Short mmCIF file of N, CA and C in Angstrom, two decimals:
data_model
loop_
_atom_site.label_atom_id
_atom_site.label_comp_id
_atom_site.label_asym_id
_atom_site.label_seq_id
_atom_site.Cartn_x
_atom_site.Cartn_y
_atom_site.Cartn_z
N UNK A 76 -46.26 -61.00 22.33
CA UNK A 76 -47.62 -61.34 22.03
C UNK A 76 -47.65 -62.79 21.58
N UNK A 77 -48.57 -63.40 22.09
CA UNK A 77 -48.84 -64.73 21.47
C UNK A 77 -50.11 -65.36 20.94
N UNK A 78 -50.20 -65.71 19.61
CA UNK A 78 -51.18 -65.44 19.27
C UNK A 78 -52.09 -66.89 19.18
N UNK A 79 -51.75 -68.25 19.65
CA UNK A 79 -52.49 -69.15 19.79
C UNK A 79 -53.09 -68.71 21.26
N UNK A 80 -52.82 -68.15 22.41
CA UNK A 80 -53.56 -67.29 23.71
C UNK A 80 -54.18 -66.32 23.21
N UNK A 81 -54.01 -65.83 22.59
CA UNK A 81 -54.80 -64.82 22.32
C UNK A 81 -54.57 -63.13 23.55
N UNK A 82 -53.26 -63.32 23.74
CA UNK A 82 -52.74 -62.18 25.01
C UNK A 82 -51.50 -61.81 24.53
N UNK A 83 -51.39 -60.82 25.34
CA UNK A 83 -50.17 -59.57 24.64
C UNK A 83 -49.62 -59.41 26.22
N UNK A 84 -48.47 -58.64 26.17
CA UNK A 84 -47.56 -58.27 27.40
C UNK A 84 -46.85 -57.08 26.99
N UNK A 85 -46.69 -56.44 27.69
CA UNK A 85 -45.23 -55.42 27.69
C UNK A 85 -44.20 -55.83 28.67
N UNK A 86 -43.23 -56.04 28.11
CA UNK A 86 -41.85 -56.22 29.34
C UNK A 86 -41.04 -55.04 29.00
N UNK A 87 -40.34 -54.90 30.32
CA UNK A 87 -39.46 -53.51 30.33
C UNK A 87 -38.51 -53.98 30.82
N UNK A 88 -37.21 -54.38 30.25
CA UNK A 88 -35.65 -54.85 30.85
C UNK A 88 -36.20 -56.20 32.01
N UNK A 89 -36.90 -56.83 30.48
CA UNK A 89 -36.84 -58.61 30.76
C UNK A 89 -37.76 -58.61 32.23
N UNK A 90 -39.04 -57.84 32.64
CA UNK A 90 -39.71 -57.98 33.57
C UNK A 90 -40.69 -57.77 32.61
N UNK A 91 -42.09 -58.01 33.06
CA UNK A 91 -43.65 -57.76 32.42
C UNK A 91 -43.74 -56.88 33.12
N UNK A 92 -44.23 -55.64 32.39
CA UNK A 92 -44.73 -54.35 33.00
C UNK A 92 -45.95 -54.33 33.00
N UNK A 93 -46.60 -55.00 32.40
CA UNK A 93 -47.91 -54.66 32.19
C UNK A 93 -48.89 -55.69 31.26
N UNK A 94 -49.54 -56.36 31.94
CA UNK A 94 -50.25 -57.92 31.20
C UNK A 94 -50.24 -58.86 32.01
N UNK A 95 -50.43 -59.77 31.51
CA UNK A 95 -51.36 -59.70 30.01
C UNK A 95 -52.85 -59.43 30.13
N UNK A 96 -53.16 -59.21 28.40
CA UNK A 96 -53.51 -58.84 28.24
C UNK A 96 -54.56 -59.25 27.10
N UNK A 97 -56.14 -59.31 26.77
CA UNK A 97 -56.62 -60.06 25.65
C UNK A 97 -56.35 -59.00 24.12
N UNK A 98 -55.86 -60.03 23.49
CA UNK A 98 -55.85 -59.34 22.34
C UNK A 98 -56.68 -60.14 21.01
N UNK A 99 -57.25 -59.56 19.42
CA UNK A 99 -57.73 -60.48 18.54
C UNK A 99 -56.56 -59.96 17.67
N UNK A 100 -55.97 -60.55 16.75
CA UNK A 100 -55.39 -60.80 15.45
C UNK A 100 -55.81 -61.44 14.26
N UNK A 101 -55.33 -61.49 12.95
CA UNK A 101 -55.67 -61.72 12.01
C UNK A 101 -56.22 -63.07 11.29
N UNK A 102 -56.71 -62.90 10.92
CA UNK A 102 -58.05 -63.75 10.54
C UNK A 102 -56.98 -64.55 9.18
N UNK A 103 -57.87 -66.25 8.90
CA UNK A 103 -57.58 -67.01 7.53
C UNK A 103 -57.30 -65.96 6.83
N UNK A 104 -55.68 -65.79 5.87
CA UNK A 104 -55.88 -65.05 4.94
C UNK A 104 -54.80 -63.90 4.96
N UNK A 105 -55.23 -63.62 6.10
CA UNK A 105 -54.60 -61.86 6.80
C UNK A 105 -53.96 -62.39 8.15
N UNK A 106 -53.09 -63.21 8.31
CA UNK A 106 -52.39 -63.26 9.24
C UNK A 106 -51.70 -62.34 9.68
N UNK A 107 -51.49 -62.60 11.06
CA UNK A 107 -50.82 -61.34 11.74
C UNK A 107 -49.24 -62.29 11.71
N UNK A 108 -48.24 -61.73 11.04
CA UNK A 108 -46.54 -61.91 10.88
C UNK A 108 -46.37 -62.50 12.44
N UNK A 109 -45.75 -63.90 12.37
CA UNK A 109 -44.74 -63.94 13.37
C UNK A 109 -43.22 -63.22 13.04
N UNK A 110 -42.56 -63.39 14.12
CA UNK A 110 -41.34 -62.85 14.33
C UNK A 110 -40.97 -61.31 15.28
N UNK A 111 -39.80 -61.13 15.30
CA UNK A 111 -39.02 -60.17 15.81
C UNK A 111 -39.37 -58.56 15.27
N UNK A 112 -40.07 -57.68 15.25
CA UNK A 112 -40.14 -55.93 14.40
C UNK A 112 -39.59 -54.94 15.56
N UNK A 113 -39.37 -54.42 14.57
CA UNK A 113 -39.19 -52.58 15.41
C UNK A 113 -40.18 -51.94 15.01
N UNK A 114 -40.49 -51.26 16.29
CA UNK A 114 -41.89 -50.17 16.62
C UNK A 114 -41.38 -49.32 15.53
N UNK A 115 -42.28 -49.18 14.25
CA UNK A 115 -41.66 -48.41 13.11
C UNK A 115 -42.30 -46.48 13.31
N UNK A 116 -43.58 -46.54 14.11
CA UNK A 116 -44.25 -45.36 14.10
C UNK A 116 -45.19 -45.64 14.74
N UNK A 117 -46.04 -44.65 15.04
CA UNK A 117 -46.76 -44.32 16.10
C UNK A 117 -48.11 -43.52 15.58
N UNK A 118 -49.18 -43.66 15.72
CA UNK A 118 -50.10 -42.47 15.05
C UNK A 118 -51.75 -42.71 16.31
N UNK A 119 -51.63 -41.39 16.86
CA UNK A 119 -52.79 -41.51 17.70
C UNK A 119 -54.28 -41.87 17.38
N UNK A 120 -54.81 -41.12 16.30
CA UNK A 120 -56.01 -41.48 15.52
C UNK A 120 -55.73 -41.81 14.09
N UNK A 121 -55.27 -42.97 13.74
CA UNK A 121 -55.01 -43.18 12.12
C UNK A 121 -56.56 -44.08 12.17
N UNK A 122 -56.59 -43.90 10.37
CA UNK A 122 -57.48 -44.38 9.28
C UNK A 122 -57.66 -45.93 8.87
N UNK A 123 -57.77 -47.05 8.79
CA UNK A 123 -57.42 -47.84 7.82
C UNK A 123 -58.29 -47.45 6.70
N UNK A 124 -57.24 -46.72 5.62
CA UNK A 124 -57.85 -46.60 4.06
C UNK A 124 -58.69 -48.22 3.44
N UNK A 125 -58.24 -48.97 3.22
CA UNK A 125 -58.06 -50.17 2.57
C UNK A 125 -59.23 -50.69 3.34
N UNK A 126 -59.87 -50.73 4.72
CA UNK A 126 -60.58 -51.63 5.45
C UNK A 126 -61.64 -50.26 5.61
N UNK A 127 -61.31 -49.11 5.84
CA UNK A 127 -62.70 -48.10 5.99
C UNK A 127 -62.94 -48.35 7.18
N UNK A 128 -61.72 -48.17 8.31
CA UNK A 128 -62.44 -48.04 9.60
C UNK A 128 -61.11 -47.28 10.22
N UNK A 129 -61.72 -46.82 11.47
CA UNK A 129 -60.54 -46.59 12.74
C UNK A 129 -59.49 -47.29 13.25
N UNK A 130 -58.30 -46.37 13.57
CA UNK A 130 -57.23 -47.01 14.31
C UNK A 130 -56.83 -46.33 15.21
N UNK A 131 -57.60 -46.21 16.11
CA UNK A 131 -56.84 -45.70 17.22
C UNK A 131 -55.76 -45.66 18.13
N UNK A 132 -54.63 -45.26 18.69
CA UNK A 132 -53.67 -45.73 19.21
C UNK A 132 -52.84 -46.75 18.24
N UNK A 133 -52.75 -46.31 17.34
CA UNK A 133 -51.80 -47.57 16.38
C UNK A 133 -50.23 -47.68 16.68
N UNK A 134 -49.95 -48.49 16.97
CA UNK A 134 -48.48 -48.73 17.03
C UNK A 134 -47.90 -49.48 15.63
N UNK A 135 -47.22 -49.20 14.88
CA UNK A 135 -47.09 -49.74 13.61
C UNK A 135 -45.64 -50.33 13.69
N UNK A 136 -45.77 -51.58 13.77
CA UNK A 136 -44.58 -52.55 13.54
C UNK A 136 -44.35 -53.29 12.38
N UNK A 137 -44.83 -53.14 11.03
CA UNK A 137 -44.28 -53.53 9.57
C UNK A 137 -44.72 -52.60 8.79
N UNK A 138 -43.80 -52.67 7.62
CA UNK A 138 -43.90 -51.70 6.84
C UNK A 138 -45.13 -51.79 5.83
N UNK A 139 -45.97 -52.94 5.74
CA UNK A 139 -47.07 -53.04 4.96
C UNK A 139 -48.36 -52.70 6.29
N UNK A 140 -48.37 -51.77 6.72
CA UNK A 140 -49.22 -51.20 7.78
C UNK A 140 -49.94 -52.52 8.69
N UNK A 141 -48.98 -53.18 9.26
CA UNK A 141 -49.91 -54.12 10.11
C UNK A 141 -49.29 -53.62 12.15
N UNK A 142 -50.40 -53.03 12.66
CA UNK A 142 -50.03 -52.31 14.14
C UNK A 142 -50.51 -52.92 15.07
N UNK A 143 -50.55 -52.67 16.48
CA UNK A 143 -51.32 -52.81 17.91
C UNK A 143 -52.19 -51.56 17.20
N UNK A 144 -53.72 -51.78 17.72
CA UNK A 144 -54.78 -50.27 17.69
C UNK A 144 -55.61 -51.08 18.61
N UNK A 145 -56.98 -50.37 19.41
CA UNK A 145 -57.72 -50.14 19.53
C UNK A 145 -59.12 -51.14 18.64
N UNK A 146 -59.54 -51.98 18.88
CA UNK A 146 -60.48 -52.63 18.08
C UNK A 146 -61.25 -54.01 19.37
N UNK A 147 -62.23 -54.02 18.10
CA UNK A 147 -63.33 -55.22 18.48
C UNK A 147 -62.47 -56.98 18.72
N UNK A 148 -62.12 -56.95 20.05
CA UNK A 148 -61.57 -58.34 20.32
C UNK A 148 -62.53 -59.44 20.38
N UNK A 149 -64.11 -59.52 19.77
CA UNK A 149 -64.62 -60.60 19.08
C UNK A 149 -64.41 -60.79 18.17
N UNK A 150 -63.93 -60.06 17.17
CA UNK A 150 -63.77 -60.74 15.86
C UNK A 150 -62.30 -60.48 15.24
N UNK A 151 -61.81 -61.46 14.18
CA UNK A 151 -60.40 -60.90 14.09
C UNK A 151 -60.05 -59.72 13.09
N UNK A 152 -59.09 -59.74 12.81
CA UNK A 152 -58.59 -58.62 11.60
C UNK A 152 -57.93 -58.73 10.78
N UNK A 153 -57.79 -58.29 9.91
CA UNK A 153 -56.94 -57.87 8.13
C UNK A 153 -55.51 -57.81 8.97
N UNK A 154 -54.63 -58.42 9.47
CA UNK A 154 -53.49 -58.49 10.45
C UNK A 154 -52.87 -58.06 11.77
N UNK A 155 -54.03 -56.99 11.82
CA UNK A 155 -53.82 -56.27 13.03
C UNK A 155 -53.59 -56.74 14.58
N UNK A 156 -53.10 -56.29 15.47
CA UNK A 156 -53.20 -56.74 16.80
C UNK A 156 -54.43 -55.60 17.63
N UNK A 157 -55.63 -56.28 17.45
CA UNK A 157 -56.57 -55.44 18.38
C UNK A 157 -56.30 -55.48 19.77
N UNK A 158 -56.73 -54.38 20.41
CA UNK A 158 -56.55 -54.60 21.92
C UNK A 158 -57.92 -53.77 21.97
N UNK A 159 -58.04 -53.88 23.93
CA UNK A 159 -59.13 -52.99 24.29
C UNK A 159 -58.75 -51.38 24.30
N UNK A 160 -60.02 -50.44 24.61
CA UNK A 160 -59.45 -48.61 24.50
C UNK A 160 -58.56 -48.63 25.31
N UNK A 161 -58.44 -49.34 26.71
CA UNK A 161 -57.62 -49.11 27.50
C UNK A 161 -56.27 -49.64 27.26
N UNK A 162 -56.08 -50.94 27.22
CA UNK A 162 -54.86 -51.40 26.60
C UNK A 162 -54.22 -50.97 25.21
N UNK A 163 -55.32 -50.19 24.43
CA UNK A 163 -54.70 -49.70 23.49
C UNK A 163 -53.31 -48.49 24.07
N UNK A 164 -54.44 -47.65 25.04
CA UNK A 164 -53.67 -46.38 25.40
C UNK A 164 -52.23 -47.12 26.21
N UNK A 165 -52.36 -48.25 26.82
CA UNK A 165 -50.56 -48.25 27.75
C UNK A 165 -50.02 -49.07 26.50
N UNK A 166 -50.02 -49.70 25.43
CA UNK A 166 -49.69 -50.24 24.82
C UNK A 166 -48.98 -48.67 24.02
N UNK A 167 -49.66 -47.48 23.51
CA UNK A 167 -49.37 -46.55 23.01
C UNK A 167 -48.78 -45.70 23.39
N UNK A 168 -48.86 -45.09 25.08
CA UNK A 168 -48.37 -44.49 26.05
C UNK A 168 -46.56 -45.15 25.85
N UNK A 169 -46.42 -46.74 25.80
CA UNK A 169 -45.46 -47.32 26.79
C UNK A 169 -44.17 -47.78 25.45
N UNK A 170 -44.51 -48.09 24.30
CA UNK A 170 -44.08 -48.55 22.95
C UNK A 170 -43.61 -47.53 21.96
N UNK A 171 -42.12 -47.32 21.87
CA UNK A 171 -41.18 -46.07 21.15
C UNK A 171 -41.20 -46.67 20.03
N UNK A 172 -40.75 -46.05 18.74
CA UNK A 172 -40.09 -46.38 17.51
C UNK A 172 -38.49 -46.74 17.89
N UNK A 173 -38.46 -47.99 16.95
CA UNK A 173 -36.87 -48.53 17.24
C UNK A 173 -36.98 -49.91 18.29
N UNK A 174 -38.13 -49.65 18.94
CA UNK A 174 -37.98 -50.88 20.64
C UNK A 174 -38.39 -52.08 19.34
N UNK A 175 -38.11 -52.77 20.73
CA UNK A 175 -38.79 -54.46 19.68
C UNK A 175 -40.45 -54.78 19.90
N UNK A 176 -40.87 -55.46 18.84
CA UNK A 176 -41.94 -56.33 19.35
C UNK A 176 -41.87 -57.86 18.94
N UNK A 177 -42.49 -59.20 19.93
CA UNK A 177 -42.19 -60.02 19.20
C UNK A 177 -43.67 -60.61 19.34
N UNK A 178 -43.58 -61.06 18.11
CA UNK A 178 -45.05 -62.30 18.12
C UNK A 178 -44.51 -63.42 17.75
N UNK A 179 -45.32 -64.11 18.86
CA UNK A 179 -45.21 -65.77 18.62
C UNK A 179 -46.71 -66.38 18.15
N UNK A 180 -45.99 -67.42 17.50
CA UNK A 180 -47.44 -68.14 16.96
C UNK A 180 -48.98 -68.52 17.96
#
């Protein structure tokens, strides 16, 4: 994912499987982490407690709950990587616990 484009990818054994793709991330404040994570968990319809909204398709890559979900790619987020419903689902479909993710600035 790179987040001055504003697009995401999946590669599968160093090919792009799938992307890119538009994504929004985190806003002044609530940056979305660069670097290297492991897909820590997975949750089909999660909550954000703290923000009072939906997460659909969350892929959770840090341990202070910042994921890929399902969200509004006009505006940004509390760290999250929004995608569209659809890219949420191959992003969720395609992304194990343990694989890597990387974001670049």
């Amino acid at each position: 994912m790179q987040k001055h484009s504003n697009l995401a990818w999946l590669v599968t054994n160093g090919v792009t499987s799938y992307g890119p793709v538009r994504i929004s991330h985190g806003k002044p404040g609530f940056g979305t982490p660069v670097g290297n994570f492991p897909v820590l968990r997975k949750v089909k319809n999660d909550w954000s407690v703290p923000y009072n909204g939906p997460m659909p398709n969350s892929v959770y890559f840090t341990t202070d709950g910042i994921a890929f979900h399902q969200g509004d790619l006009n505006s940004q987020s509390h760290g999250c990587v929004r995608l569209s419903w659809n890219d949420s689902e191959v992003f969720y479909n395609n992304l194990f616990p343990g694989e890597r993710v990387q974001v670049l600035p």
